[in-house]
PDB file of C-alpha atoms in Angstrom:
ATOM      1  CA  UNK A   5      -1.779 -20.701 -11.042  1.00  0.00           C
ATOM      2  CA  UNK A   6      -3.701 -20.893  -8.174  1.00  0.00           C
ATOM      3  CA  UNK A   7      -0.896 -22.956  -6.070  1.00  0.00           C
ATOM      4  CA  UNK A   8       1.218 -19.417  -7.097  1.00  0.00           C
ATOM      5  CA  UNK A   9      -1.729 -17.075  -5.536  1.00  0.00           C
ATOM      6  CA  UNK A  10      -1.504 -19.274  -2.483  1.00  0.00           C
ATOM      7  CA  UNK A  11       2.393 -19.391  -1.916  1.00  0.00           C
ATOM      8  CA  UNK A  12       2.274 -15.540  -3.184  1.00  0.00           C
ATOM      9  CA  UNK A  13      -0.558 -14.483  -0.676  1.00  0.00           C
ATOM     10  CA  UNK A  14       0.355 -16.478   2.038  1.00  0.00           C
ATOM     11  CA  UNK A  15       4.346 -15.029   1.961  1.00  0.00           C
ATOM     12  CA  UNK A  16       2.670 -11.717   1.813  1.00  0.00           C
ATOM     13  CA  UNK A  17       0.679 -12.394   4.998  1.00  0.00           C
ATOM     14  CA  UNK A  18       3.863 -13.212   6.872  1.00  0.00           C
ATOM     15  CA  UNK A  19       6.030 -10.810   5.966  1.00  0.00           C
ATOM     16  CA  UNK A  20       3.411  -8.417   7.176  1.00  0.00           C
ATOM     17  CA  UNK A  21       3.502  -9.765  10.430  1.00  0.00           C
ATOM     18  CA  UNK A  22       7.261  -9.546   9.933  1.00  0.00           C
ATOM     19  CA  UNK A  23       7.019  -6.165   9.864  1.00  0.00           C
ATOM     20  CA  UNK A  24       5.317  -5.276  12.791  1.00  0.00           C
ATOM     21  CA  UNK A  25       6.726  -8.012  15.015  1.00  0.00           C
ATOM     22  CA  UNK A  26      10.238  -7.538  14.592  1.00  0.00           C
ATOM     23  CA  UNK A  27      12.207  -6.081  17.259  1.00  0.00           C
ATOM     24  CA  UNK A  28      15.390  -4.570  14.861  1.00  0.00           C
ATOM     25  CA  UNK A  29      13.848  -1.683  12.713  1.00  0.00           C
ATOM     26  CA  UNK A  30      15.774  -3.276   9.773  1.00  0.00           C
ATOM     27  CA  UNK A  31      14.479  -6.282  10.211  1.00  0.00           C
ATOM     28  CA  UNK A  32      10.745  -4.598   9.635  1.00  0.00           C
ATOM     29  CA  UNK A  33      12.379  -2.805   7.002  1.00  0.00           C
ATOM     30  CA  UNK A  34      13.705  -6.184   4.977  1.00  0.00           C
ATOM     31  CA  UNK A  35      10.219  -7.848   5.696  1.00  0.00           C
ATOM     32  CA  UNK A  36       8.656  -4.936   4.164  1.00  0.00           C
ATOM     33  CA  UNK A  37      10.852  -5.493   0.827  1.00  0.00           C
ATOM     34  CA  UNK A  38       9.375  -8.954   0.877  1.00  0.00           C
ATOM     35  CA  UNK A  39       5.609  -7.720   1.268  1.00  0.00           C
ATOM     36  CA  UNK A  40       5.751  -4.950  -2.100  1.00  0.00           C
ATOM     37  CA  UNK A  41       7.438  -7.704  -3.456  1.00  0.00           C
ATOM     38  CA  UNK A  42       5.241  -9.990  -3.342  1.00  0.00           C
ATOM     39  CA  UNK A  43       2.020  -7.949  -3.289  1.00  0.00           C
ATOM     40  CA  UNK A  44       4.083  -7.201  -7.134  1.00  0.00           C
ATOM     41  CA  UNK A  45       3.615 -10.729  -7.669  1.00  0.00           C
ATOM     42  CA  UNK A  46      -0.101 -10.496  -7.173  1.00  0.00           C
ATOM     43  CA  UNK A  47      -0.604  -7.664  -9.422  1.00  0.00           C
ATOM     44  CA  UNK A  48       1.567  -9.374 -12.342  1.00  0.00           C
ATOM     45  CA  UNK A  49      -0.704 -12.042 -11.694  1.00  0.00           C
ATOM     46  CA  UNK A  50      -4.179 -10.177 -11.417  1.00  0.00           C
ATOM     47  CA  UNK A  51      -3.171  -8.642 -14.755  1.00  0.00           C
ATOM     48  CA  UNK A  52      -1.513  -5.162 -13.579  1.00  0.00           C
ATOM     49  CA  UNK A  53       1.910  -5.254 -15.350  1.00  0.00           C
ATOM     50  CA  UNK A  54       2.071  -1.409 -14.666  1.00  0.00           C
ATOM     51  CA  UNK A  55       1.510  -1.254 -11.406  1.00  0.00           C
ATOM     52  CA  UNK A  56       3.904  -4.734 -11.165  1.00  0.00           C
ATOM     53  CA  UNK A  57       6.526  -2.524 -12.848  1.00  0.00           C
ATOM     54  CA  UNK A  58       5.436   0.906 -10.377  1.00  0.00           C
ATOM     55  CA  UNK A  59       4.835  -1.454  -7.498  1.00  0.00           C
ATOM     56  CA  UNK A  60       8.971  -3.179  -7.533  1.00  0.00           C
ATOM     57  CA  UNK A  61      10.393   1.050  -8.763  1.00  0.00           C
ATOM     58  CA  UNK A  62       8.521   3.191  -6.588  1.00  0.00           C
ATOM     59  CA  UNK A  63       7.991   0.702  -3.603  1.00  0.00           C
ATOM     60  CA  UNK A  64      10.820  -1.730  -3.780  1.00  0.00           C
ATOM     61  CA  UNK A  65      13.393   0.513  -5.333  1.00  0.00           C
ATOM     62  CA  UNK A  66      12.807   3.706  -3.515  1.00  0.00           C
ATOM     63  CA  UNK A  67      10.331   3.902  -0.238  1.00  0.00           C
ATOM     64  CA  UNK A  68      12.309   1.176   0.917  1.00  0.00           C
ATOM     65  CA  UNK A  69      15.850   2.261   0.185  1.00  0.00           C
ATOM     66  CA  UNK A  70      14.582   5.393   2.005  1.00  0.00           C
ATOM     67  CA  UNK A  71      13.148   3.752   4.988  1.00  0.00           C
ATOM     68  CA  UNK A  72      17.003   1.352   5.073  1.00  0.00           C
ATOM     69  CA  UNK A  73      18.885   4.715   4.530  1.00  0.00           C
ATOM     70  CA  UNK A  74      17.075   6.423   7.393  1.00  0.00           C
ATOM     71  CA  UNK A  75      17.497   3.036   9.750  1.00  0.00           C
ATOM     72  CA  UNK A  76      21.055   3.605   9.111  1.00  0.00           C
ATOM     73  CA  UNK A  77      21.159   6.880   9.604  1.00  0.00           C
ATOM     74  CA  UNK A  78      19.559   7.536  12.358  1.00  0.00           C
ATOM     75  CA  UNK A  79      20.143   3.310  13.708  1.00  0.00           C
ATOM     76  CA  UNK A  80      17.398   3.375  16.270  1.00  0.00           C
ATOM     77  CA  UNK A  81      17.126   0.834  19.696  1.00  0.00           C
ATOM     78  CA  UNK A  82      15.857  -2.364  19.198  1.00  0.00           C
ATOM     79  CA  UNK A  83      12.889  -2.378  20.752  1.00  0.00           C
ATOM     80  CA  UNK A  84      11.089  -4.439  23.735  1.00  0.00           C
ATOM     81  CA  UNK A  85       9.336  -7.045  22.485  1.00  0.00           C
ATOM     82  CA  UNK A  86       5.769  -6.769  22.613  1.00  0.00           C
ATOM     83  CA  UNK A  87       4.127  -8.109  25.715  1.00  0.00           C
ATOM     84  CA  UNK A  88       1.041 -10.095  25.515  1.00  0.00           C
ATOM     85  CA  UNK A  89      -1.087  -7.967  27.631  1.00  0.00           C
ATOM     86  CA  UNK A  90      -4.788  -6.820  27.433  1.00  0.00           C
ATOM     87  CA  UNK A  91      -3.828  -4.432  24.374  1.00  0.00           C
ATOM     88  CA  UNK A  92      -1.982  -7.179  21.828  1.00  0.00           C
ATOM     89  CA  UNK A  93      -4.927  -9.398  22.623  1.00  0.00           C
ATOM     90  CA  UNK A  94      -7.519  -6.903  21.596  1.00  0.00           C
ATOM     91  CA  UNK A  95      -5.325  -6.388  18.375  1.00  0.00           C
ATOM     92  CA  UNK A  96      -4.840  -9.927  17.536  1.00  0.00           C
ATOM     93  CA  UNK A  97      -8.891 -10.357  17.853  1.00  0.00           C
ATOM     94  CA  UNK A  98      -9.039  -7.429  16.060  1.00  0.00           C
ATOM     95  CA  UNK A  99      -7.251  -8.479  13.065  1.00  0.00           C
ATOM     96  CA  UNK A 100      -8.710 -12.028  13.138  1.00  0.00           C
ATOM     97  CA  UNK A 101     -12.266 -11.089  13.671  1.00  0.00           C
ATOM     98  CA  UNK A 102     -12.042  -8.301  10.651  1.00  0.00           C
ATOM     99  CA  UNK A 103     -10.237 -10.518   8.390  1.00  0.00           C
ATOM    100  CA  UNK A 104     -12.290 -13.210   8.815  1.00  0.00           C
ATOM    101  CA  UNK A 105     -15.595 -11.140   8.571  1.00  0.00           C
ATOM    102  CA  UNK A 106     -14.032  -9.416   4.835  1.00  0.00           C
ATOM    103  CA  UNK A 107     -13.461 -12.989   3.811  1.00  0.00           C
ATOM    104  CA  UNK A 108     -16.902 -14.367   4.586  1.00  0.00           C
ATOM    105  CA  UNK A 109     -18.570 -11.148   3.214  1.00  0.00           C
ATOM    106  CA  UNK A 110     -16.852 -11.561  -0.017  1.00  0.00           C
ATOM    107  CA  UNK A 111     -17.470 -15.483  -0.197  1.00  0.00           C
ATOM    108  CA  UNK A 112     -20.943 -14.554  -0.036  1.00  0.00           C
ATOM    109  CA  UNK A 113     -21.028 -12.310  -2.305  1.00  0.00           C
ATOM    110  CA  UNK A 114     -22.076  -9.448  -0.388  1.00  0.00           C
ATOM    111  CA  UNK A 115     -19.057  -7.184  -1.678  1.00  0.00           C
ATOM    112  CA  UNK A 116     -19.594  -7.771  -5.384  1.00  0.00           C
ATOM    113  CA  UNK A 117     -21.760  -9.583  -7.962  1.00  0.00           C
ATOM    114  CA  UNK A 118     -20.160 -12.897  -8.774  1.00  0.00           C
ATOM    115  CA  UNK A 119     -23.379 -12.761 -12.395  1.00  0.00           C
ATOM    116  CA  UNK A 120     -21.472  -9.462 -12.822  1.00  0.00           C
ATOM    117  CA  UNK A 121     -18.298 -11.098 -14.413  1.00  0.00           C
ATOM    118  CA  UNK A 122     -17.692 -10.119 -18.193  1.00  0.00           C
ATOM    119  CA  UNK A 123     -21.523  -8.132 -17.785  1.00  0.00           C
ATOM    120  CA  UNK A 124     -20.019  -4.573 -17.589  1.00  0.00           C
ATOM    121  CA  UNK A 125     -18.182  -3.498 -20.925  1.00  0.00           C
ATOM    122  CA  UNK A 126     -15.249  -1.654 -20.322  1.00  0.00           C
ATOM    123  CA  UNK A 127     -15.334   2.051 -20.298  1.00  0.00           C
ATOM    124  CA  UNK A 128     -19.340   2.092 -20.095  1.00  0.00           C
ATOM    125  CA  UNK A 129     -19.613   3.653 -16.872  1.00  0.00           C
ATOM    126  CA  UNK A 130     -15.960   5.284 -16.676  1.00  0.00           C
ATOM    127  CA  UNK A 131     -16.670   6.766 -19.742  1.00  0.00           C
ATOM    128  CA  UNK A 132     -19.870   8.334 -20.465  1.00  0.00           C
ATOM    129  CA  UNK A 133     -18.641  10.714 -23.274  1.00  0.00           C
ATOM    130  CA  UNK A 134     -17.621   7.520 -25.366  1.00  0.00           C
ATOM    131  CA  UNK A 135     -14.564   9.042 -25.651  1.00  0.00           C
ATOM    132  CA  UNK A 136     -12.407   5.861 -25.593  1.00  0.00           C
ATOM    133  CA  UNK A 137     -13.803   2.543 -26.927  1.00  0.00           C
ATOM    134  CA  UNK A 138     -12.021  -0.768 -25.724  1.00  0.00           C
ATOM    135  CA  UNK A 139     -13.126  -4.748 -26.905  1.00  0.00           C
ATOM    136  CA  UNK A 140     -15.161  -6.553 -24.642  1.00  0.00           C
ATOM    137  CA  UNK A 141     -12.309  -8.710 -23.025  1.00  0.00           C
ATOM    138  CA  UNK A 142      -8.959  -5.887 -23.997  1.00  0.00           C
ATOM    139  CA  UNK A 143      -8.505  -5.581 -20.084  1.00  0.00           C
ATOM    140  CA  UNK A 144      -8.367  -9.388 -19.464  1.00  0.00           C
ATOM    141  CA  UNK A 145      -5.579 -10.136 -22.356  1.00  0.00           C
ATOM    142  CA  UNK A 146      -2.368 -10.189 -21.950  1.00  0.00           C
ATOM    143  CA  UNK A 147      -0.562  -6.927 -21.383  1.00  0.00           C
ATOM    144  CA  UNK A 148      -3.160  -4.144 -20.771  1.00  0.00           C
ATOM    145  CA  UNK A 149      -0.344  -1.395 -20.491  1.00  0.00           C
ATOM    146  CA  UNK A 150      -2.290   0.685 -23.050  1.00  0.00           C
ATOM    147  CA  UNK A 151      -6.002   0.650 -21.558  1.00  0.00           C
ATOM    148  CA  UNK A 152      -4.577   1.882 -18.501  1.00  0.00           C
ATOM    149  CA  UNK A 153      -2.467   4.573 -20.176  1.00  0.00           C
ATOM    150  CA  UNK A 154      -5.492   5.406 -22.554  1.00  0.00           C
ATOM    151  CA  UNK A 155      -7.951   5.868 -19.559  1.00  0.00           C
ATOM    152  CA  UNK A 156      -5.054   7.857 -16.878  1.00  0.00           C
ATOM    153  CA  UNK A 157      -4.713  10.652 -20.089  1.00  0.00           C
ATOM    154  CA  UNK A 158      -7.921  10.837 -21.512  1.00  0.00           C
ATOM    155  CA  UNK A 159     -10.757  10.503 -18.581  1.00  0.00           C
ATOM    156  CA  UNK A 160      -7.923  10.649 -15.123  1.00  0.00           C
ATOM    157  CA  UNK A 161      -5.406  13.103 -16.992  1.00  0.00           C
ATOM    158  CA  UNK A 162      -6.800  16.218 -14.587  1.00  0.00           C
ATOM    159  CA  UNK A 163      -6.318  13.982 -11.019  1.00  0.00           C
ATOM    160  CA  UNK A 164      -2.765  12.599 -13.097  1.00  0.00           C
ATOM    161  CA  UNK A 165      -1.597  16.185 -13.180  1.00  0.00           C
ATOM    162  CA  UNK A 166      -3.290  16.807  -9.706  1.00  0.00           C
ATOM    163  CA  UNK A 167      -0.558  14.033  -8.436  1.00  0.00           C
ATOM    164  CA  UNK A 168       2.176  15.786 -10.166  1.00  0.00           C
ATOM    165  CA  UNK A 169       1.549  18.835  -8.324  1.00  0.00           C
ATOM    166  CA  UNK A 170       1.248  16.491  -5.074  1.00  0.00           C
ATOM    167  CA  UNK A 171       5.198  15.348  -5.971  1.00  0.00           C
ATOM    168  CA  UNK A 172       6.657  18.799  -6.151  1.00  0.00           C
ATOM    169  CA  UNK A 173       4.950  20.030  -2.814  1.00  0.00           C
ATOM    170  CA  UNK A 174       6.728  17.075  -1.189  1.00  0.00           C
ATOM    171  CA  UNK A 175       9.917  17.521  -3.018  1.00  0.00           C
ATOM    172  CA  UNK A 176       9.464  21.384  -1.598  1.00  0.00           C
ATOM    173  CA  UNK A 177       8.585  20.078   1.976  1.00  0.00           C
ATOM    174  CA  UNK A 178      11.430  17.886   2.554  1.00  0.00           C
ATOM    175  CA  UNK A 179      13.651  20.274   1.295  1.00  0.00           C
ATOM    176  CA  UNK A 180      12.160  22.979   3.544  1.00  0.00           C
ATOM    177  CA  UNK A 181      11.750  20.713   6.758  1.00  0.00           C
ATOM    178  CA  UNK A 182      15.544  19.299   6.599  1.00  0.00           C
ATOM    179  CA  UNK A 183      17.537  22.137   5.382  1.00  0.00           C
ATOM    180  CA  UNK A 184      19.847  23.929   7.763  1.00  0.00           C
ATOM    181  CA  UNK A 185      18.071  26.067  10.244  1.00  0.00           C
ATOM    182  CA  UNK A 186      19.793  29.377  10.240  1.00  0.00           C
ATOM    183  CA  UNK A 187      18.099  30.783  13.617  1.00  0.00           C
TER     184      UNK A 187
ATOM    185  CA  UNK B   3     -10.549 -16.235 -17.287  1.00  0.00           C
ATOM    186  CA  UNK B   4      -9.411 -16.007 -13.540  1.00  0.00           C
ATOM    187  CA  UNK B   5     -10.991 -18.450 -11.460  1.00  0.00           C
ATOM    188  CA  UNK B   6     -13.969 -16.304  -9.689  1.00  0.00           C
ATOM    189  CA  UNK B   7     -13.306 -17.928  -5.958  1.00  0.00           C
ATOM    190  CA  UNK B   8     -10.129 -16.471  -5.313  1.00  0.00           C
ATOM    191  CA  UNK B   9     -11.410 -13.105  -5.363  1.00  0.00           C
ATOM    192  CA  UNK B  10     -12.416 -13.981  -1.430  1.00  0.00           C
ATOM    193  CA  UNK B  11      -8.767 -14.266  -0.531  1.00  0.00           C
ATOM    194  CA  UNK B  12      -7.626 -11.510  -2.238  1.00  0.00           C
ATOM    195  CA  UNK B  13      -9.716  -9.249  -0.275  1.00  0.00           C
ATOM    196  CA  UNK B  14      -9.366 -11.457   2.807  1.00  0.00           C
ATOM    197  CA  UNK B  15      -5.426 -10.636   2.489  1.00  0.00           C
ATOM    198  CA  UNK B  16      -6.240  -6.632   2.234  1.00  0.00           C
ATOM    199  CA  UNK B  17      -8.240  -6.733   5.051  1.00  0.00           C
ATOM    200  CA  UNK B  18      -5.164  -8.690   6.975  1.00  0.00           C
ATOM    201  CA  UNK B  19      -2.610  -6.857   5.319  1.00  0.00           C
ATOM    202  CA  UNK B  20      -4.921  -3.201   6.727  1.00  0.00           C
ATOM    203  CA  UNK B  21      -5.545  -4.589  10.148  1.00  0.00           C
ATOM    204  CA  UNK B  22      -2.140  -5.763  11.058  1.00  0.00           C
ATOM    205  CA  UNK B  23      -0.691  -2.319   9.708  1.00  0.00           C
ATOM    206  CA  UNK B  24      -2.709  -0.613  11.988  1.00  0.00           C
ATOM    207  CA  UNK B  25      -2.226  -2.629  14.947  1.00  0.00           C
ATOM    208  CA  UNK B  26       1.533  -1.786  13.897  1.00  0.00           C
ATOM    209  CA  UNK B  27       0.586   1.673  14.142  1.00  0.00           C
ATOM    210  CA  UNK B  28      -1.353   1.708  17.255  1.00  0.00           C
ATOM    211  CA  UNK B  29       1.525  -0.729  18.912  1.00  0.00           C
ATOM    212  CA  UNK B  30       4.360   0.159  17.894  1.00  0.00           C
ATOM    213  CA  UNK B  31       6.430   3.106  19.356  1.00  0.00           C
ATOM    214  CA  UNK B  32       9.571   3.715  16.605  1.00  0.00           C
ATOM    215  CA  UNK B  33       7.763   5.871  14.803  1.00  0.00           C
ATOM    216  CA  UNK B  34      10.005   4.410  11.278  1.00  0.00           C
ATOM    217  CA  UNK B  35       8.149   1.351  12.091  1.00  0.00           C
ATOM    218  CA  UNK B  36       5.338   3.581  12.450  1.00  0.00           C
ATOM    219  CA  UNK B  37       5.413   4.837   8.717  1.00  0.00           C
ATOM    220  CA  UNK B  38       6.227   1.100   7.340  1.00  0.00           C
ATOM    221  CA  UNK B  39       2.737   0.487   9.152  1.00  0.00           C
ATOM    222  CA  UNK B  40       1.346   3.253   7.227  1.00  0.00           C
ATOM    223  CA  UNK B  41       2.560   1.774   3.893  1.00  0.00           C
ATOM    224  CA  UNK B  42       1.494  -1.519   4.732  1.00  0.00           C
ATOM    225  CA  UNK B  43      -2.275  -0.594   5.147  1.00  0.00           C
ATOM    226  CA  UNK B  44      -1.828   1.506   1.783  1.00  0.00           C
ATOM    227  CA  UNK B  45      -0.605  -1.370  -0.245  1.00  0.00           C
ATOM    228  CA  UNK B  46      -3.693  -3.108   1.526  1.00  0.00           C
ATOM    229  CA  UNK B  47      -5.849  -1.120   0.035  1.00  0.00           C
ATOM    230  CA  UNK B  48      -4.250  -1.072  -3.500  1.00  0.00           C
ATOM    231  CA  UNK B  49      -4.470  -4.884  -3.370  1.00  0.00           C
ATOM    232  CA  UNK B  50      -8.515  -4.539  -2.600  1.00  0.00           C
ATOM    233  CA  UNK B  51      -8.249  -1.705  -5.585  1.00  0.00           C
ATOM    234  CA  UNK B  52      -6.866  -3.900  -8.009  1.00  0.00           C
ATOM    235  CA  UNK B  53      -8.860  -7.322  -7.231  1.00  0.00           C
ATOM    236  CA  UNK B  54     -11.788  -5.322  -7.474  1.00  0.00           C
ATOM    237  CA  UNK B  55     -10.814  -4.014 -11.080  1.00  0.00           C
ATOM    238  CA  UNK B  56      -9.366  -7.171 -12.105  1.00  0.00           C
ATOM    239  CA  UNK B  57     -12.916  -9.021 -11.448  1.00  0.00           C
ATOM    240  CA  UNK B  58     -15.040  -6.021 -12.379  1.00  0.00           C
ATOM    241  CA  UNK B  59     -13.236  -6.000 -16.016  1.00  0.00           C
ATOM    242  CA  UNK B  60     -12.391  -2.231 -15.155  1.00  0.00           C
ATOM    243  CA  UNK B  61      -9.124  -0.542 -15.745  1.00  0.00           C
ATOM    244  CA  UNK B  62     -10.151   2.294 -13.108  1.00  0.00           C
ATOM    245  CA  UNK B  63      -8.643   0.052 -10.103  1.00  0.00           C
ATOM    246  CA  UNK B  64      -5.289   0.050 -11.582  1.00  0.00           C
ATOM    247  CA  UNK B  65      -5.405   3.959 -12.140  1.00  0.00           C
ATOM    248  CA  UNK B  66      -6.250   4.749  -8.650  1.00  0.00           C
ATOM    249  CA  UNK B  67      -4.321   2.556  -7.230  1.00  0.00           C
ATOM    250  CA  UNK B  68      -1.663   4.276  -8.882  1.00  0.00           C
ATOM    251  CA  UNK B  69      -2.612   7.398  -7.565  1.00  0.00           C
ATOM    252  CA  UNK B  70      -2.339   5.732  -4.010  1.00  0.00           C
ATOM    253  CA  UNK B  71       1.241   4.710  -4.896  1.00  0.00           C
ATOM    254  CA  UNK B  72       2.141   8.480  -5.736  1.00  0.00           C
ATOM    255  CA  UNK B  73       0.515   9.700  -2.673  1.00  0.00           C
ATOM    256  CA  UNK B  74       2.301   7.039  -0.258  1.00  0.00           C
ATOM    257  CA  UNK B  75       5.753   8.235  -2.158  1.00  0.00           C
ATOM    258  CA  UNK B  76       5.390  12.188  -1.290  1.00  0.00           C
ATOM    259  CA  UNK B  77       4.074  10.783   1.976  1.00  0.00           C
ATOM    260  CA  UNK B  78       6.982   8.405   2.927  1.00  0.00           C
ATOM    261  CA  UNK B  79       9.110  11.706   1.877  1.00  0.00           C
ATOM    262  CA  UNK B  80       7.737  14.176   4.310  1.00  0.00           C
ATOM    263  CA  UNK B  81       7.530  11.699   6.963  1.00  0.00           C
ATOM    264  CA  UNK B  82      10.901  10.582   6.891  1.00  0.00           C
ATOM    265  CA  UNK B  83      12.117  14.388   6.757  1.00  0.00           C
ATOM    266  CA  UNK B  84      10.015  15.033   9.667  1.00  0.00           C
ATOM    267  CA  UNK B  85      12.123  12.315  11.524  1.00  0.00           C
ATOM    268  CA  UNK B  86      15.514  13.128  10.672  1.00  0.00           C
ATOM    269  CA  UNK B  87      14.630  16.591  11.922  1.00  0.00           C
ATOM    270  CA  UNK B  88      13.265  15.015  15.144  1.00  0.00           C
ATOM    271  CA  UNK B  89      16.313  12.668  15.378  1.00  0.00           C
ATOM    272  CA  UNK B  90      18.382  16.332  14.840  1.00  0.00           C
ATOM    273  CA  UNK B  91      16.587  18.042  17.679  1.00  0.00           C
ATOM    274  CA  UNK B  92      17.677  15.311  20.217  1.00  0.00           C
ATOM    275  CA  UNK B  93      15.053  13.802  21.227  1.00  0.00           C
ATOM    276  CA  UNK B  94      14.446  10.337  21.030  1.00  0.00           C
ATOM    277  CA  UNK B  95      12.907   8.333  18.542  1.00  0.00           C
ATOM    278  CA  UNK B  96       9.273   7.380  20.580  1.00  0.00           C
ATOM    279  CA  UNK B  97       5.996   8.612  19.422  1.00  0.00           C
ATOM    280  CA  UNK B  98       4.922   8.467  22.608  1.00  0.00           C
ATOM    281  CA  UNK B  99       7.423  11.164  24.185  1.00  0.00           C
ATOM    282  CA  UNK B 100       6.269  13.418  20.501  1.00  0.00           C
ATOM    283  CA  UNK B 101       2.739  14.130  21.590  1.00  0.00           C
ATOM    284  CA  UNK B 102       2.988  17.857  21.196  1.00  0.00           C
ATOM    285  CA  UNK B 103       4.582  19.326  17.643  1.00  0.00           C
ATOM    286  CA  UNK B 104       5.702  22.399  18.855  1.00  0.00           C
ATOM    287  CA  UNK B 105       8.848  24.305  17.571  1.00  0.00           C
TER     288      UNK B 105
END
């Protein structure tokens, strides 16, 4: 289990840096199918089947194939590659120095209680109207499809339909910023 | 029961995952690359979402990390309209020559 976090993460990692560091736009394009792919892994194995399944449709299946499509469309220059002046060496310190300073916060504990595991039952402080009840340990078994769907249309259904809304105004944009101009 | 000291990593990786995508963004000048940046640091922070739940016995991390996913979809959408329209006008495909968004 934990070797498969460590392959899982560390493939993740990588494939980000895939992604910015390639020259070809496809190529950042296929190393971003490998990151949602395996940031799915991690969220099958944190126990988040739905957004495993939402994470390999929505990302996998469809941002990407959008982002390919476009690259073939439109089949932009490769670009330079990335000179190691002042700027990429600020960046790289950047991204070390915050990673590293998230990781050590967390090991410490500063983030989050490590006496707080199993203390909070679910749904006492999402749910202050009692209106949905779940066992002690439901979200930490096997297959907690239904907890999520129980919370997102009971105590989230207003911001769920909120998103729904958010979908059609896109749907409306694109179709508004890419039709024909007629002037 | 997970084991407790992975929880570190998993946030170490979304703070990686969120610092490389926006060095992407602030580096890179395809502005396609640009947008997989964007997604990047979004997944980032639906990784920290659903560690967070995952160790906090909460459901809520999943659900809003959802909501992210939905939001980076109608995102990616206008985005990528906005560039085919860009790519229609002529010009080329460098965010540094689109500083102004006029006509």
């Amino acid at each position: 289990m934990t070797v498969l976090f460590a392959v899982v993460i560390a493939l993740a990692a990588v494939s980000a840096l895939g992604v910015v560091l390639s020259r070809q736009t496809i190529y950042s394009a296929l190393s971003l199918v490998l990151t949602v792919s395996m940031l799915a892994v991690l969220f099958l194995l944190l126990n988040a089947q739905f957004l495993f399944a939402v994470q390999l449709i929505i990302y996998a299946g469809a941002v990407v194939v959008l982002f390919v499509f476009i690259v073939a469309l439109l089949s932009p220059d490769a670009e330079d590659r990335p000179t190691l002046d002042l700027r990429a060496v600020i960046g790289i310190a950047g991204v070390i120095v915050v990673t590293a300073l998230v990781f050590i916060a967390a090991r410490n504990g500063i983030t989050y209680n490590t006496n707080g595991f199993h203390a909070t039952a679910v749904g006492s402080a999402s749910d202050p109207y009692h209106t949905f009840k779940f066992p002690q340990d439901a979200v930490n078994n096997a297959g907690n499809v239904q907890t999520v769907a129980g919370q997102l249309f009971t105590n989230y259904l207003l911001p769920f339909e909120i998103t729904s809304m958010l979908l059609l105004v896109a749907a409306i944009g694109a179709v508004y910023l890419t039709r024909r101009s007629s002037r | 029961m997970l084991n407790p000291n992975l929880f570190p990593y998993l946030l170490g990786l979304a703070a990686f995952l969120f610092t490389v995508g926006a060095m992407g963004v602030l580096i890179r000048r395809n502005p396609i690359v640009v947008f997989m940046c964007i997604e990047l640091m979004l997944n980032a922070g639906n990784v920290a979402l659903v560690a967070y739940g995952r160790f906090l016995n909460s459901e809520e991390g999943q659900i809003f990390a959802f909501m992210v996913i939905v939001v980076a979809a109608a995102e990616v959408v206008v985005g990528l309209a906005l560039i085919t329209q860009i790519f229609r006008l002529g010009r080329e495909l460098d965010v540094d020559d689109l500083s102004e968004m006029k006509e």
